[in-house]
Short mmCIF file of C-alpha atoms in Angstrom, two decimals:
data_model
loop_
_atom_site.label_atom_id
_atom_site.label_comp_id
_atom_site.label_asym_id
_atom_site.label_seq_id
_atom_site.Cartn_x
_atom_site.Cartn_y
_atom_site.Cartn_z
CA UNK W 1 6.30 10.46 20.65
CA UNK W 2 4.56 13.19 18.47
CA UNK W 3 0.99 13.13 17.66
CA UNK W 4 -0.27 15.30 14.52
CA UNK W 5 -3.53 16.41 13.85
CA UNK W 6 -4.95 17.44 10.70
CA UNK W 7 -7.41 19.49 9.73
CA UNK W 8 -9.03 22.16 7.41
CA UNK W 9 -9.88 19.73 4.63
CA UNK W 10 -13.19 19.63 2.52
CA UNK W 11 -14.44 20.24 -1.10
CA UNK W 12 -13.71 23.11 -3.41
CA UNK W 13 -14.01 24.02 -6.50
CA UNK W 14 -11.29 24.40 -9.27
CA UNK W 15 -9.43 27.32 -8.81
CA UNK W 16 -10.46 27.44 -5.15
CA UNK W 17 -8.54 27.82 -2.22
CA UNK W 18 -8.29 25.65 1.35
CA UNK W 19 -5.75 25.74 4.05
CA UNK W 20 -5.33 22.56 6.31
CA UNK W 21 -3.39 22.70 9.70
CA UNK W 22 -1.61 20.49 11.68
CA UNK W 23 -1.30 20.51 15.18
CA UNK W 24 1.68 19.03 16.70
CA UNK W 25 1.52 17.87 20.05
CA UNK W 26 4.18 15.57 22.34
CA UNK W 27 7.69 15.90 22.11
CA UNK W 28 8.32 18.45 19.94
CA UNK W 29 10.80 19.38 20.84
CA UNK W 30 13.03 16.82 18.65
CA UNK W 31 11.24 17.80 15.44
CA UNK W 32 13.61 18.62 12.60
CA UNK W 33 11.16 18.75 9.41
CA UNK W 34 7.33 18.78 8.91
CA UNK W 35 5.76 17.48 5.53
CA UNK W 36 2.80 17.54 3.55
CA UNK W 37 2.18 14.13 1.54
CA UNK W 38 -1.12 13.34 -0.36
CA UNK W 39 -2.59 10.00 -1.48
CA UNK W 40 -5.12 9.62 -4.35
CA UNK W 41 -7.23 6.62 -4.43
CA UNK W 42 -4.99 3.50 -6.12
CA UNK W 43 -1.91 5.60 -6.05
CA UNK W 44 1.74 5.97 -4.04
CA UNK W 45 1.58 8.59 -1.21
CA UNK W 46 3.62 11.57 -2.63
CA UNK W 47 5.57 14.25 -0.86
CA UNK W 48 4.16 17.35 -1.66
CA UNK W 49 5.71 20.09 1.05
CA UNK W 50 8.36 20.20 3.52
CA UNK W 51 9.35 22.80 6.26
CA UNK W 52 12.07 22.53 8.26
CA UNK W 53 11.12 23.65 11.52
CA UNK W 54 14.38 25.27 13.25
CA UNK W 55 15.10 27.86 9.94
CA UNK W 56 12.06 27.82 7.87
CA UNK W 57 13.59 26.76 4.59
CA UNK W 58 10.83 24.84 2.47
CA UNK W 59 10.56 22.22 -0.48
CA UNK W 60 7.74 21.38 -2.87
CA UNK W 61 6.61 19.24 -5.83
CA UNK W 62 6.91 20.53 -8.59
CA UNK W 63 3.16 19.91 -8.81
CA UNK W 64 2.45 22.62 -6.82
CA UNK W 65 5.68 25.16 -6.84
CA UNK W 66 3.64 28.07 -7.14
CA UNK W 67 0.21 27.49 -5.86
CA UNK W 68 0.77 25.94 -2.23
CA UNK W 69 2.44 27.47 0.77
CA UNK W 70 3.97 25.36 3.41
CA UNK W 71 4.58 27.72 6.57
CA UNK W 72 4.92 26.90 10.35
CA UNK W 73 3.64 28.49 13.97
CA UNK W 74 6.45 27.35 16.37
CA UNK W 75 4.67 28.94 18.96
CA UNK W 76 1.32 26.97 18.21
CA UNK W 77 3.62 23.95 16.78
CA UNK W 78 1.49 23.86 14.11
CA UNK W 79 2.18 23.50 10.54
CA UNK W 80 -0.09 25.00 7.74
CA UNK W 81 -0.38 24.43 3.98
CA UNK W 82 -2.00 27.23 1.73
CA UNK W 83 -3.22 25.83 -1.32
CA UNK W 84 -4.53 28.20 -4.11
CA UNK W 85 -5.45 27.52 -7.96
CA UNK W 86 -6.85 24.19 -6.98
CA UNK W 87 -7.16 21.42 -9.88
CA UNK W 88 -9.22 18.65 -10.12
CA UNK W 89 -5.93 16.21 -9.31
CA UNK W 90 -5.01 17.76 -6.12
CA UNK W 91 -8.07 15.39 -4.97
CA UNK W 92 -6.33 13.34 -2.65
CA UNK W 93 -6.29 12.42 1.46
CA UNK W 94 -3.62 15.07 2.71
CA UNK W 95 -1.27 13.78 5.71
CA UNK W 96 0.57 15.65 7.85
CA UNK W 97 4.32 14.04 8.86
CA UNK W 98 7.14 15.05 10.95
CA UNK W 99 10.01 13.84 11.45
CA UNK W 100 13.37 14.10 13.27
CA UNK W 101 16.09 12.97 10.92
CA UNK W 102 18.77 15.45 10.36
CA UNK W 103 18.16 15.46 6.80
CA UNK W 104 15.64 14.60 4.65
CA UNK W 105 15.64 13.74 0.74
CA UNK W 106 14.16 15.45 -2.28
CA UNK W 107 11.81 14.34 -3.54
CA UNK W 108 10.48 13.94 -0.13
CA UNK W 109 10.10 9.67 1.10
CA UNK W 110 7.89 8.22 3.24
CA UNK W 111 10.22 6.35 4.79
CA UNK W 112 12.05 9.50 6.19
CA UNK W 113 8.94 10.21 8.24
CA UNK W 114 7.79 8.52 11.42
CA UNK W 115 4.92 10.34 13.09
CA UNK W 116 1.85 10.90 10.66
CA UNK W 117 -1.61 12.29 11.23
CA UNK W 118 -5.07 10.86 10.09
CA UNK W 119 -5.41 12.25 7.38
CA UNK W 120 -7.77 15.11 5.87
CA UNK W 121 -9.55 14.95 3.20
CA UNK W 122 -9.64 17.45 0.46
CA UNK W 123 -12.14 16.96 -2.55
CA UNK W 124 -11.97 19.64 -5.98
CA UNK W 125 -14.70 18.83 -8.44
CA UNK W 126 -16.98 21.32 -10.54
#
């Protein structure tokens, strides 16, 4: 089992900055890939960053190629996402998911991810 732990989230401004964490604790060990997803109210949860943990190599939406930054302490097993140039529609609940399927798809799935966080919430308005 792998517990995540998210946190870092809170309200900004557009054009503002914020950088959650995730803390992975557990067996770790077996982790292949680490994601970011997001769900606004009354919509899908979306895949919006994914690290894979052994090599570093990294994936985003193109909603935010460009202005977030997936990177990863293995030595803290913690995962962190940058996000810059906040707009008003990266309002969402941010989750943290890992996973430890030897591949993953792109556009990232939900399906390809079995341990998730609580959530943390992250709020732009002016």
């Amino acid at each position: 089992q792998v517990q995540l732990v998210e946190s870092g989230g809170g309200s900004v401004q557009p054009g503002g900055s914020l950088r959650l964490s995730c803390a992975a604790s557990g067996y770790t060990y077996g982790t292949t890939y680490m994601a970011w997803f997001r769900q606004a109210p009354g919509k899908e949860r979306e895949g919006v960053a994914v690290i894979y943990t052994r090599g570093g190599n990294t994936d985003y939406a193109d909603s935010v190629k460009g202005r977030f930054t997936i990177s990863r302490d293995n030595a803290k097993n913690t995962v962190y996402l940058q996000m810059t140039t906040l707009k008003l529609e990266d309002t969402a609940m941010y989750y943290c998911a890992a996973t430890a399927r030897s591949w993953v798809g792109s556009p990232l799935r939900v399906t390809d991810f079995g341990y998730w966080g609580q959530g943390t919430q992250v709020t732009v308005s002016s």
